[in-house]
Short mmCIF file of N, CA, C and O in Angstrom, two decimals:
data_model
loop_
_atom_site.label_atom_id
_atom_site.label_comp_id
_atom_site.label_asym_id
_atom_site.label_seq_id
_atom_site.Cartn_x
_atom_site.Cartn_y
_atom_site.Cartn_z
N MET A 1 0.85 -1.17 -0.06
CA MET A 1 0.01 0.07 -0.01
C MET A 1 0.86 1.24 0.02
O MET A 1 1.84 1.27 0.75
N SER A 2 0.51 2.18 -0.79
CA SER A 2 1.20 3.46 -0.86
C SER A 2 0.27 4.51 -1.27
O SER A 2 -0.88 4.25 -1.78
N ILE A 3 0.67 5.77 -0.98
CA ILE A 3 -0.22 6.87 -1.46
C ILE A 3 -0.42 6.87 -2.93
O ILE A 3 -1.53 7.01 -3.37
N PRO A 4 0.65 6.63 -3.81
CA PRO A 4 0.38 6.48 -5.19
C PRO A 4 -0.68 5.42 -5.65
O PRO A 4 -1.52 5.70 -6.40
N ALA A 5 -0.58 4.32 -4.97
CA ALA A 5 -1.64 3.25 -5.25
C ALA A 5 -3.03 3.75 -4.85
O ALA A 5 -3.98 3.47 -5.58
N LEU A 6 -3.12 4.36 -3.71
CA LEU A 6 -4.47 4.83 -3.30
C LEU A 6 -5.00 5.91 -4.23
O LEU A 6 -6.29 5.88 -4.62
N ILE A 7 -4.20 6.79 -4.67
CA ILE A 7 -4.67 7.90 -5.53
C ILE A 7 -5.06 7.24 -6.92
O ILE A 7 -6.22 7.57 -7.45
N LEU A 8 -4.29 6.40 -7.50
CA LEU A 8 -4.65 5.72 -8.75
C LEU A 8 -5.92 4.85 -8.58
O LEU A 8 -6.78 4.83 -9.46
N THR A 9 -6.00 4.23 -7.47
CA THR A 9 -7.27 3.43 -7.17
C THR A 9 -8.51 4.19 -7.20
O THR A 9 -9.42 3.91 -7.83
N ALA A 10 -8.45 5.40 -6.53
CA ALA A 10 -9.51 6.28 -6.50
C ALA A 10 -9.96 6.70 -7.93
O ALA A 10 -11.08 6.76 -8.30
N ALA A 11 -8.94 7.01 -8.72
CA ALA A 11 -9.20 7.46 -10.16
C ALA A 11 -9.80 6.30 -11.01
O ALA A 11 -10.73 6.57 -11.79
N PHE A 12 -9.29 5.14 -10.73
CA PHE A 12 -9.80 3.97 -11.52
C PHE A 12 -11.15 3.46 -11.04
O PHE A 12 -11.96 2.91 -11.84
N VAL A 13 -11.45 3.76 -9.78
CA VAL A 13 -12.80 3.41 -9.33
C VAL A 13 -13.85 4.32 -10.04
O VAL A 13 -14.88 3.93 -10.44
N GLY A 14 -13.45 5.68 -10.30
CA GLY A 14 -14.24 6.48 -11.02
C GLY A 14 -14.33 6.04 -12.51
O GLY A 14 -15.41 6.07 -13.14
N TYR A 15 -13.29 5.55 -13.02
CA TYR A 15 -13.31 5.01 -14.44
C TYR A 15 -14.22 3.82 -14.53
O TYR A 15 -15.00 3.68 -15.45
N ALA A 16 -14.20 2.97 -13.46
CA ALA A 16 -15.06 1.80 -13.54
C ALA A 16 -16.47 2.20 -13.61
O ALA A 16 -17.29 1.64 -14.44
N GLY A 17 -16.96 3.23 -12.99
CA GLY A 17 -18.28 3.71 -13.14
C GLY A 17 -18.61 4.32 -14.48
O GLY A 17 -19.67 4.02 -15.04
N LEU A 18 -17.64 5.08 -14.97
CA LEU A 18 -17.78 5.59 -16.43
C LEU A 18 -17.88 4.38 -17.37
O LEU A 18 -18.83 4.47 -18.25
N ALA A 19 -17.10 3.44 -17.24
CA ALA A 19 -17.05 2.30 -18.12
C ALA A 19 -18.39 1.53 -18.14
O ALA A 19 -18.98 1.18 -19.15
N ARG A 20 -18.89 1.27 -16.95
CA ARG A 20 -20.17 0.57 -16.76
C ARG A 20 -21.33 1.37 -17.36
O ARG A 20 -22.16 0.82 -18.03
N GLU A 21 -21.30 2.70 -17.11
CA GLU A 21 -22.44 3.55 -17.61
C GLU A 21 -22.36 3.69 -19.17
O GLU A 21 -23.34 3.99 -19.73
N THR A 22 -21.16 3.57 -19.73
CA THR A 22 -21.08 3.66 -21.17
C THR A 22 -21.35 2.39 -21.89
O THR A 22 -21.22 2.31 -23.17
N GLY A 23 -21.48 1.32 -21.14
CA GLY A 23 -21.88 0.02 -21.68
C GLY A 23 -20.74 -0.87 -21.92
O GLY A 23 -20.90 -1.92 -22.66
N LEU A 24 -19.54 -0.54 -21.48
CA LEU A 24 -18.39 -1.50 -21.59
C LEU A 24 -18.67 -2.67 -20.66
O LEU A 24 -19.10 -2.52 -19.59
N SER A 25 -18.21 -3.87 -21.10
CA SER A 25 -18.31 -5.06 -20.26
C SER A 25 -17.14 -5.02 -19.34
O SER A 25 -16.22 -4.27 -19.45
N LEU A 26 -17.23 -5.86 -18.31
CA LEU A 26 -16.19 -6.10 -17.30
C LEU A 26 -14.84 -6.48 -18.07
O LEU A 26 -13.83 -5.94 -17.72
N THR A 27 -14.96 -7.33 -19.00
CA THR A 27 -13.74 -7.80 -19.72
C THR A 27 -13.15 -6.67 -20.48
O THR A 27 -11.94 -6.44 -20.39
N GLU A 28 -13.91 -5.89 -21.19
CA GLU A 28 -13.39 -4.72 -21.84
C GLU A 28 -12.81 -3.71 -20.91
O GLU A 28 -11.76 -3.16 -21.26
N THR A 29 -13.47 -3.44 -19.87
CA THR A 29 -12.97 -2.49 -18.82
C THR A 29 -11.58 -2.95 -18.36
O THR A 29 -10.67 -2.13 -18.22
N LEU A 30 -11.46 -4.20 -17.98
CA LEU A 30 -10.25 -4.75 -17.44
C LEU A 30 -9.12 -4.80 -18.47
O LEU A 30 -8.05 -4.55 -18.21
N ALA A 31 -9.52 -5.09 -19.75
CA ALA A 31 -8.56 -5.21 -20.81
C ALA A 31 -7.97 -3.82 -21.03
O ALA A 31 -6.72 -3.59 -21.24
N MET A 32 -8.80 -2.80 -21.00
CA MET A 32 -8.34 -1.39 -21.22
C MET A 32 -7.44 -0.99 -20.00
O MET A 32 -6.47 -0.37 -20.28
N THR A 33 -7.81 -1.41 -18.92
CA THR A 33 -7.05 -1.01 -17.70
C THR A 33 -5.66 -1.62 -17.70
O THR A 33 -4.68 -1.00 -17.50
N GLY A 34 -5.61 -2.92 -18.02
CA GLY A 34 -4.31 -3.66 -18.06
C GLY A 34 -3.43 -3.29 -19.24
O GLY A 34 -2.25 -3.21 -19.15
N LEU A 35 -4.06 -3.11 -20.44
CA LEU A 35 -3.29 -2.96 -21.69
C LEU A 35 -2.87 -1.51 -21.86
O LEU A 35 -1.79 -1.25 -22.48
N ILE A 36 -3.75 -0.54 -21.62
CA ILE A 36 -3.51 0.86 -21.91
C ILE A 36 -2.83 1.49 -20.78
O ILE A 36 -1.86 2.26 -20.92
N TRP A 37 -3.34 1.29 -19.63
CA TRP A 37 -2.84 1.71 -18.29
C TRP A 37 -2.88 3.23 -18.03
O TRP A 37 -3.09 3.61 -16.94
N ALA A 38 -2.72 4.09 -18.99
CA ALA A 38 -2.76 5.56 -18.71
C ALA A 38 -4.19 5.98 -18.73
O ALA A 38 -4.83 5.94 -19.73
N LEU A 39 -4.71 6.47 -17.60
CA LEU A 39 -6.09 6.71 -17.44
C LEU A 39 -6.62 7.79 -18.44
O LEU A 39 -7.67 7.63 -18.93
N PRO A 40 -5.91 8.88 -18.66
CA PRO A 40 -6.47 9.78 -19.77
C PRO A 40 -6.63 9.13 -21.05
O PRO A 40 -7.65 9.33 -21.71
N SER A 41 -5.80 8.25 -21.49
CA SER A 41 -5.92 7.58 -22.76
C SER A 41 -7.11 6.58 -22.68
O SER A 41 -7.83 6.42 -23.68
N ILE A 42 -7.31 5.98 -21.58
CA ILE A 42 -8.37 5.04 -21.43
C ILE A 42 -9.82 5.85 -21.42
O ILE A 42 -10.71 5.35 -22.06
N VAL A 43 -9.81 6.95 -20.86
CA VAL A 43 -11.01 7.75 -20.88
C VAL A 43 -11.24 8.24 -22.32
O VAL A 43 -12.49 8.27 -22.83
N VAL A 44 -10.27 8.68 -23.04
CA VAL A 44 -10.36 9.05 -24.50
C VAL A 44 -10.97 7.83 -25.31
O VAL A 44 -11.90 8.09 -26.10
N LEU A 45 -10.40 6.71 -25.14
CA LEU A 45 -10.87 5.53 -25.87
C LEU A 45 -12.31 5.22 -25.51
O LEU A 45 -13.09 4.90 -26.37
N THR A 46 -12.63 5.29 -24.24
CA THR A 46 -14.05 4.95 -23.79
C THR A 46 -14.99 5.97 -24.41
O THR A 46 -16.02 5.58 -24.94
N GLY A 47 -14.60 7.23 -24.50
CA GLY A 47 -15.44 8.27 -25.10
C GLY A 47 -15.57 8.02 -26.61
O GLY A 47 -16.69 8.14 -27.16
N ALA A 48 -14.46 7.64 -27.31
CA ALA A 48 -14.51 7.35 -28.70
C ALA A 48 -15.41 6.17 -28.96
O ALA A 48 -16.14 6.13 -29.94
N LEU A 49 -15.28 5.13 -28.22
CA LEU A 49 -16.11 3.89 -28.43
C LEU A 49 -17.59 4.27 -28.11
O LEU A 49 -18.46 3.81 -28.92
N ASN A 50 -17.84 5.01 -27.14
CA ASN A 50 -19.23 5.43 -26.83
C ASN A 50 -19.84 6.32 -27.87
O ASN A 50 -21.07 6.24 -28.11
N SER A 51 -19.06 7.11 -28.56
CA SER A 51 -19.67 8.02 -29.49
C SER A 51 -19.68 7.38 -30.97
O SER A 51 -20.19 7.97 -31.86
N GLY A 52 -19.21 6.14 -31.04
CA GLY A 52 -19.23 5.50 -32.34
C GLY A 52 -18.10 5.90 -33.27
O GLY A 52 -18.19 5.55 -34.50
N MET A 53 -17.13 6.49 -32.74
CA MET A 53 -15.97 6.94 -33.66
C MET A 53 -15.32 5.68 -34.22
O MET A 53 -15.24 4.65 -33.62
N GLY A 54 -14.77 5.85 -35.43
CA GLY A 54 -14.07 4.77 -36.12
C GLY A 54 -12.78 4.45 -35.47
O GLY A 54 -12.24 5.17 -34.61
N LEU A 55 -12.28 3.31 -35.84
CA LEU A 55 -10.98 2.76 -35.25
C LEU A 55 -9.83 3.69 -35.45
O LEU A 55 -9.05 4.08 -34.55
N ILE A 56 -9.64 4.19 -36.71
CA ILE A 56 -8.49 5.03 -36.94
C ILE A 56 -8.55 6.43 -36.12
O ILE A 56 -7.59 6.76 -35.56
N PRO A 57 -9.69 7.13 -36.16
CA PRO A 57 -9.67 8.33 -35.38
C PRO A 57 -9.51 8.02 -33.95
O PRO A 57 -8.92 8.91 -33.20
N ALA A 58 -10.11 6.97 -33.43
CA ALA A 58 -9.96 6.69 -32.00
C ALA A 58 -8.48 6.34 -31.67
O ALA A 58 -7.98 6.79 -30.63
N ALA A 59 -7.81 5.69 -32.55
CA ALA A 59 -6.38 5.30 -32.34
C ALA A 59 -5.56 6.68 -32.34
O ALA A 59 -4.64 6.71 -31.52
N ILE A 60 -5.90 7.51 -33.21
CA ILE A 60 -5.19 8.86 -33.30
C ILE A 60 -5.47 9.58 -32.04
O ILE A 60 -4.50 10.13 -31.42
N ALA A 61 -6.65 9.67 -31.58
CA ALA A 61 -6.92 10.35 -30.29
C ALA A 61 -6.26 9.79 -29.07
O ALA A 61 -5.71 10.47 -28.22
N VAL A 62 -6.16 8.45 -29.02
CA VAL A 62 -5.50 7.82 -27.91
C VAL A 62 -3.93 8.09 -28.03
O VAL A 62 -3.28 8.39 -27.01
N ALA A 63 -3.43 8.02 -29.26
CA ALA A 63 -1.99 8.28 -29.39
C ALA A 63 -1.71 9.78 -28.94
O ALA A 63 -0.67 10.03 -28.34
N LEU A 64 -2.55 10.71 -29.37
CA LEU A 64 -2.27 12.06 -28.96
C LEU A 64 -2.35 12.32 -27.44
O LEU A 64 -1.61 13.07 -26.79
N ALA A 65 -3.35 11.54 -26.82
CA ALA A 65 -3.42 11.62 -25.33
C ALA A 65 -2.15 10.97 -24.69
O ALA A 65 -1.84 11.32 -23.63
N SER A 66 -1.62 10.01 -25.35
CA SER A 66 -0.46 9.28 -24.72
C SER A 66 0.93 9.90 -25.10
O SER A 66 1.89 9.53 -24.41
N VAL A 67 1.01 10.75 -26.03
CA VAL A 67 2.28 11.31 -26.44
C VAL A 67 2.99 11.98 -25.27
O VAL A 67 4.23 12.05 -25.24
N ARG A 68 2.28 12.47 -24.33
CA ARG A 68 2.85 13.23 -23.15
C ARG A 68 3.71 12.22 -22.30
O ARG A 68 4.55 12.67 -21.57
N LEU A 69 3.54 10.91 -22.47
CA LEU A 69 4.34 9.98 -21.67
C LEU A 69 5.76 9.71 -22.32
O LEU A 69 6.61 9.19 -21.63
N MET A 70 5.95 10.03 -23.56
CA MET A 70 7.14 9.80 -24.29
C MET A 70 8.39 10.49 -23.61
O MET A 70 9.36 9.86 -23.33
N PRO A 71 8.26 11.76 -23.27
CA PRO A 71 9.38 12.39 -22.65
C PRO A 71 9.66 11.81 -21.27
O PRO A 71 10.90 11.63 -20.85
N MET A 72 8.71 11.33 -20.51
CA MET A 72 8.96 10.73 -19.16
C MET A 72 9.57 9.35 -19.44
O MET A 72 10.54 9.03 -18.63
N THR A 73 9.17 8.62 -20.46
CA THR A 73 9.80 7.28 -20.76
C THR A 73 11.30 7.48 -21.22
O THR A 73 12.15 6.79 -20.73
N MET A 74 11.46 8.51 -22.02
CA MET A 74 12.82 8.81 -22.43
C MET A 74 13.79 9.22 -21.34
O MET A 74 15.03 8.97 -21.37
N ALA A 75 13.26 9.85 -20.32
CA ALA A 75 14.00 10.34 -19.22
C ALA A 75 14.25 9.15 -18.22
O ALA A 75 15.32 9.10 -17.61
N LEU A 76 13.31 8.20 -18.11
CA LEU A 76 13.39 7.11 -17.12
C LEU A 76 14.30 5.95 -17.60
O LEU A 76 14.98 5.38 -16.81
N MET A 77 14.11 5.56 -18.89
CA MET A 77 14.81 4.37 -19.24
C MET A 77 16.33 4.30 -19.16
O MET A 77 16.89 3.40 -18.75
N PRO A 78 16.99 5.49 -19.45
CA PRO A 78 18.46 5.50 -19.21
C PRO A 78 18.77 5.36 -17.73
O PRO A 78 19.78 4.86 -17.39
N MET A 79 17.87 5.73 -16.89
CA MET A 79 18.12 5.61 -15.49
C MET A 79 17.98 4.23 -14.97
O MET A 79 18.68 3.84 -13.98
N VAL A 80 17.20 3.37 -15.61
CA VAL A 80 17.13 1.97 -15.12
C VAL A 80 18.00 1.04 -15.92
O VAL A 80 18.11 -0.10 -15.59
N LYS A 81 18.50 1.48 -17.03
CA LYS A 81 19.36 0.66 -17.92
C LYS A 81 20.77 0.45 -17.28
O LYS A 81 21.40 1.40 -16.85
N VAL A 82 21.22 -0.84 -17.40
CA VAL A 82 22.61 -1.15 -17.00
C VAL A 82 23.27 -1.56 -18.26
O VAL A 82 22.93 -2.48 -18.97
N GLU A 83 24.31 -0.69 -18.70
CA GLU A 83 25.06 -0.89 -19.93
C GLU A 83 25.49 -2.29 -20.08
O GLU A 83 26.24 -2.81 -19.15
N GLY A 84 25.23 -2.92 -21.18
CA GLY A 84 25.78 -4.24 -21.53
C GLY A 84 24.95 -5.38 -20.78
O GLY A 84 25.18 -6.53 -21.13
N LYS A 85 24.04 -5.08 -19.91
CA LYS A 85 23.26 -6.08 -19.20
C LYS A 85 21.72 -6.05 -19.51
O LYS A 85 21.09 -7.08 -19.76
N THR A 86 21.18 -4.83 -19.62
CA THR A 86 19.77 -4.67 -19.83
C THR A 86 19.40 -4.96 -21.26
O THR A 86 20.07 -4.36 -22.10
N LYS A 87 18.44 -5.84 -21.43
CA LYS A 87 17.99 -6.15 -22.76
C LYS A 87 16.88 -5.12 -23.15
O LYS A 87 16.12 -4.58 -22.39
N ARG A 88 16.81 -5.01 -24.50
CA ARG A 88 15.79 -4.05 -25.14
C ARG A 88 14.41 -4.41 -24.79
O ARG A 88 13.57 -3.65 -24.40
N TRP A 89 14.11 -5.74 -24.70
CA TRP A 89 12.76 -6.25 -24.42
C TRP A 89 12.39 -5.83 -22.88
O TRP A 89 11.22 -5.61 -22.58
N GLN A 90 13.41 -5.85 -22.00
CA GLN A 90 13.05 -5.46 -20.64
C GLN A 90 12.66 -4.01 -20.56
O GLN A 90 11.82 -3.64 -19.76
N LEU A 91 13.42 -3.14 -21.34
CA LEU A 91 13.00 -1.76 -21.39
C LEU A 91 11.65 -1.54 -21.96
O LEU A 91 10.89 -0.63 -21.52
N LEU A 92 11.31 -2.29 -22.93
CA LEU A 92 10.01 -2.22 -23.60
C LEU A 92 8.84 -2.56 -22.60
O LEU A 92 7.86 -1.93 -22.56
N ILE A 93 9.10 -3.63 -21.84
CA ILE A 93 8.14 -3.97 -20.80
C ILE A 93 8.11 -2.92 -19.77
O ILE A 93 6.98 -2.54 -19.30
N ALA A 94 9.21 -2.51 -19.30
CA ALA A 94 9.21 -1.42 -18.27
C ALA A 94 8.50 -0.12 -18.73
O ALA A 94 7.81 0.56 -17.92
N SER A 95 8.62 0.12 -19.99
CA SER A 95 7.97 1.40 -20.53
C SER A 95 6.46 1.28 -20.46
O SER A 95 5.84 2.32 -20.42
N HIS A 96 5.87 0.09 -20.42
CA HIS A 96 4.42 -0.05 -20.20
C HIS A 96 4.01 0.52 -18.90
O HIS A 96 2.84 1.04 -18.75
N PHE A 97 4.81 0.43 -17.88
CA PHE A 97 4.51 0.88 -16.63
C PHE A 97 4.62 2.41 -16.37
O PHE A 97 4.29 2.90 -15.28
N VAL A 98 5.14 3.10 -17.33
CA VAL A 98 5.40 4.55 -17.20
C VAL A 98 4.07 5.25 -17.32
O VAL A 98 3.33 5.24 -18.32
N ALA A 99 3.72 5.88 -16.16
CA ALA A 99 2.59 6.77 -16.12
C ALA A 99 2.97 7.82 -15.15
O ALA A 99 4.11 7.67 -14.49
N VAL A 100 2.24 8.94 -15.00
CA VAL A 100 2.68 10.05 -14.12
C VAL A 100 3.05 9.53 -12.74
O VAL A 100 4.15 9.86 -12.25
N THR A 101 2.16 8.76 -12.12
CA THR A 101 2.45 8.34 -10.78
C THR A 101 3.71 7.53 -10.59
O THR A 101 4.56 7.73 -9.76
N ALA A 102 3.83 6.49 -11.50
CA ALA A 102 5.04 5.63 -11.47
C ALA A 102 6.30 6.40 -11.78
O ALA A 102 7.31 6.14 -11.15
N TRP A 103 6.21 7.35 -12.71
CA TRP A 103 7.36 8.17 -13.09
C TRP A 103 7.81 9.02 -11.94
O TRP A 103 9.05 9.04 -11.62
N VAL A 104 6.97 9.70 -11.25
CA VAL A 104 7.34 10.54 -10.12
C VAL A 104 7.88 9.69 -9.03
O VAL A 104 8.92 10.11 -8.45
N TYR A 105 7.27 8.59 -8.67
CA TYR A 105 7.78 7.74 -7.66
C TYR A 105 9.15 7.28 -7.97
O TYR A 105 10.04 7.13 -7.11
N ALA A 106 9.39 6.78 -9.27
CA ALA A 106 10.64 6.21 -9.70
C ALA A 106 11.71 7.35 -9.62
O ALA A 106 12.84 7.13 -9.10
N MET A 107 11.38 8.53 -10.13
CA MET A 107 12.39 9.62 -10.24
C MET A 107 12.82 10.02 -8.81
O MET A 107 13.90 10.53 -8.59
N ARG A 108 11.84 9.86 -7.84
CA ARG A 108 12.27 10.27 -6.50
C ARG A 108 13.14 9.10 -5.85
O ARG A 108 14.00 9.48 -4.99
N ASN A 109 12.84 7.90 -6.12
CA ASN A 109 13.52 6.82 -5.45
C ASN A 109 14.71 6.13 -6.16
O ASN A 109 15.65 5.63 -5.49
N LEU A 110 14.71 6.12 -7.45
CA LEU A 110 15.79 5.37 -8.19
C LEU A 110 17.15 5.98 -8.11
O LEU A 110 18.17 5.23 -7.91
N PRO A 111 17.30 7.32 -8.01
CA PRO A 111 18.72 7.80 -7.90
C PRO A 111 19.47 7.33 -6.60
O PRO A 111 20.68 7.28 -6.64
N ASP A 112 18.80 6.99 -5.62
CA ASP A 112 19.41 6.55 -4.33
C ASP A 112 19.71 5.11 -4.38
O ASP A 112 20.33 4.51 -3.39
N MET A 113 19.40 4.37 -5.40
CA MET A 113 19.60 2.87 -5.45
C MET A 113 20.74 2.55 -6.36
O MET A 113 21.11 3.29 -7.23
N PRO A 114 21.36 1.41 -6.06
CA PRO A 114 22.39 0.91 -7.01
C PRO A 114 21.83 0.63 -8.39
O PRO A 114 20.58 0.29 -8.50
N ARG A 115 22.42 0.88 -9.40
CA ARG A 115 21.95 0.85 -10.78
C ARG A 115 21.35 -0.56 -11.10
O ARG A 115 20.29 -0.67 -11.72
N GLU A 116 21.96 -1.70 -10.64
CA GLU A 116 21.47 -2.98 -10.85
C GLU A 116 20.06 -3.19 -10.14
O GLU A 116 19.29 -4.12 -10.58
N ALA A 117 19.77 -2.44 -9.15
CA ALA A 117 18.52 -2.73 -8.47
C ALA A 117 17.41 -1.85 -8.92
O ALA A 117 16.18 -1.99 -8.63
N ARG A 118 17.69 -0.89 -9.82
CA ARG A 118 16.63 0.06 -10.32
C ARG A 118 15.59 -0.61 -11.19
O ARG A 118 14.36 -0.37 -11.02
N LEU A 119 16.03 -1.39 -12.16
CA LEU A 119 14.94 -1.98 -13.05
C LEU A 119 14.11 -2.99 -12.28
O LEU A 119 12.86 -2.90 -12.44
N PRO A 120 14.70 -3.83 -11.51
CA PRO A 120 13.76 -4.71 -10.69
C PRO A 120 12.85 -3.93 -9.81
O PRO A 120 11.61 -4.34 -9.59
N PHE A 121 13.38 -2.89 -9.18
CA PHE A 121 12.45 -2.14 -8.31
C PHE A 121 11.28 -1.45 -9.16
O PHE A 121 10.16 -1.55 -8.67
N PHE A 122 11.66 -0.92 -10.32
CA PHE A 122 10.57 -0.32 -11.12
C PHE A 122 9.59 -1.38 -11.63
O PHE A 122 8.36 -1.14 -11.59
N PHE A 123 10.11 -2.49 -12.02
CA PHE A 123 9.24 -3.59 -12.41
C PHE A 123 8.24 -4.00 -11.23
O PHE A 123 7.07 -4.15 -11.48
N GLY A 124 8.87 -4.20 -10.04
CA GLY A 124 8.02 -4.58 -8.89
C GLY A 124 7.08 -3.51 -8.56
O GLY A 124 5.89 -3.84 -8.36
N PHE A 125 7.41 -2.28 -8.56
CA PHE A 125 6.48 -1.22 -8.22
C PHE A 125 5.40 -1.14 -9.32
O PHE A 125 4.26 -1.07 -8.99
N GLY A 126 5.81 -1.12 -10.57
CA GLY A 126 4.88 -1.00 -11.65
C GLY A 126 3.90 -2.18 -11.75
O GLY A 126 2.73 -1.93 -11.83
N PHE A 127 4.38 -3.39 -11.58
CA PHE A 127 3.49 -4.58 -11.54
C PHE A 127 2.59 -4.55 -10.39
O PHE A 127 1.38 -4.83 -10.48
N ALA A 128 3.06 -4.24 -9.20
CA ALA A 128 2.25 -4.20 -8.00
C ALA A 128 1.21 -3.17 -8.05
O ALA A 128 -0.03 -3.43 -7.77
N ILE A 129 1.51 -1.94 -8.47
CA ILE A 129 0.51 -0.95 -8.64
C ILE A 129 -0.58 -1.18 -9.70
O ILE A 129 -1.74 -0.96 -9.54
N THR A 130 -0.04 -1.76 -10.84
CA THR A 130 -0.98 -2.12 -11.92
C THR A 130 -1.92 -3.25 -11.47
O THR A 130 -3.12 -3.13 -11.68
N SER A 131 -1.44 -4.20 -10.84
CA SER A 131 -2.25 -5.31 -10.39
C SER A 131 -3.22 -4.90 -9.34
O SER A 131 -4.43 -5.20 -9.41
N PHE A 132 -2.86 -4.03 -8.38
CA PHE A 132 -3.72 -3.58 -7.36
C PHE A 132 -4.86 -2.79 -7.97
O PHE A 132 -6.02 -2.92 -7.65
N VAL A 133 -4.51 -1.84 -8.88
CA VAL A 133 -5.43 -0.98 -9.61
C VAL A 133 -6.45 -1.90 -10.46
O VAL A 133 -7.51 -1.56 -10.50
N PHE A 134 -5.80 -2.85 -11.12
CA PHE A 134 -6.64 -3.73 -12.06
C PHE A 134 -7.73 -4.46 -11.18
O PHE A 134 -8.88 -4.39 -11.55
N CYS A 135 -7.29 -4.97 -10.05
CA CYS A 135 -8.26 -5.60 -9.18
C CYS A 135 -9.32 -4.68 -8.66
O CYS A 135 -10.50 -5.00 -8.63
N ALA A 136 -8.88 -3.51 -8.18
CA ALA A 136 -9.82 -2.53 -7.63
C ALA A 136 -10.74 -2.01 -8.64
O ALA A 136 -11.96 -1.83 -8.39
N THR A 137 -10.36 -1.87 -9.89
CA THR A 137 -11.22 -1.57 -11.09
C THR A 137 -12.34 -2.57 -11.27
O THR A 137 -13.47 -2.30 -11.41
N GLY A 138 -11.90 -3.90 -11.22
CA GLY A 138 -12.92 -4.91 -11.34
C GLY A 138 -13.91 -4.96 -10.30
O GLY A 138 -15.14 -5.06 -10.50
N VAL A 139 -13.46 -4.81 -9.03
CA VAL A 139 -14.38 -4.86 -7.89
C VAL A 139 -15.35 -3.58 -7.97
O VAL A 139 -16.49 -3.74 -7.76
N ALA A 140 -14.72 -2.43 -8.31
CA ALA A 140 -15.58 -1.27 -8.38
C ALA A 140 -16.59 -1.37 -9.48
O ALA A 140 -17.77 -0.96 -9.35
N TYR A 141 -16.26 -1.94 -10.58
CA TYR A 141 -17.11 -2.21 -11.73
C TYR A 141 -18.25 -2.99 -11.25
O TYR A 141 -19.46 -2.74 -11.57
N LEU A 142 -18.09 -4.01 -10.55
CA LEU A 142 -19.09 -4.99 -10.06
C LEU A 142 -20.01 -4.33 -8.95
O LEU A 142 -21.20 -4.62 -8.85
N LEU A 143 -19.38 -3.37 -8.16
CA LEU A 143 -20.11 -2.84 -7.07
C LEU A 143 -20.84 -1.46 -7.36
O LEU A 143 -21.57 -0.97 -6.53
N VAL A 144 -20.51 -0.89 -8.56
CA VAL A 144 -20.91 0.45 -8.84
C VAL A 144 -22.48 0.58 -8.83
O VAL A 144 -22.93 1.60 -8.49
N GLU A 145 -23.12 -0.47 -9.19
CA GLU A 145 -24.59 -0.42 -9.18
C GLU A 145 -25.16 -0.31 -7.69
O GLU A 145 -26.26 0.29 -7.52
N ARG A 146 -24.45 -0.87 -6.79
CA ARG A 146 -24.92 -0.91 -5.42
C ARG A 146 -24.54 0.37 -4.78
O ARG A 146 -24.88 0.76 -3.71
#
């Protein structure tokens, strides 16, 4: 449990209500939560789906909402990379967990860690917070009617 996890959970509880009210199924809601992960992009996609927007305009809208994460990813990846050891696929997976909350938490904590411990820490934090929020979204989706 951490403050970032609680803040994200509160935001995704709100998203679960939005998703249910716009007619998304639990599976669709959880897929978007786990695969897209950045809440503004998820809300944009939910709105696009709800309005009947085509696939290409919806993809463009989501890409534009997500482009703000690129500078954060570019600043964070060199910080977690160990020259000669870190594989490209590891950085690609780590980049999935980059969102504002994880980035701020990482930038605050990673500089004090040995370089070899940074990527495992970020993976652990990212996976833990994503998993927690994923589960909370599912529970909130099921309880929102009540």
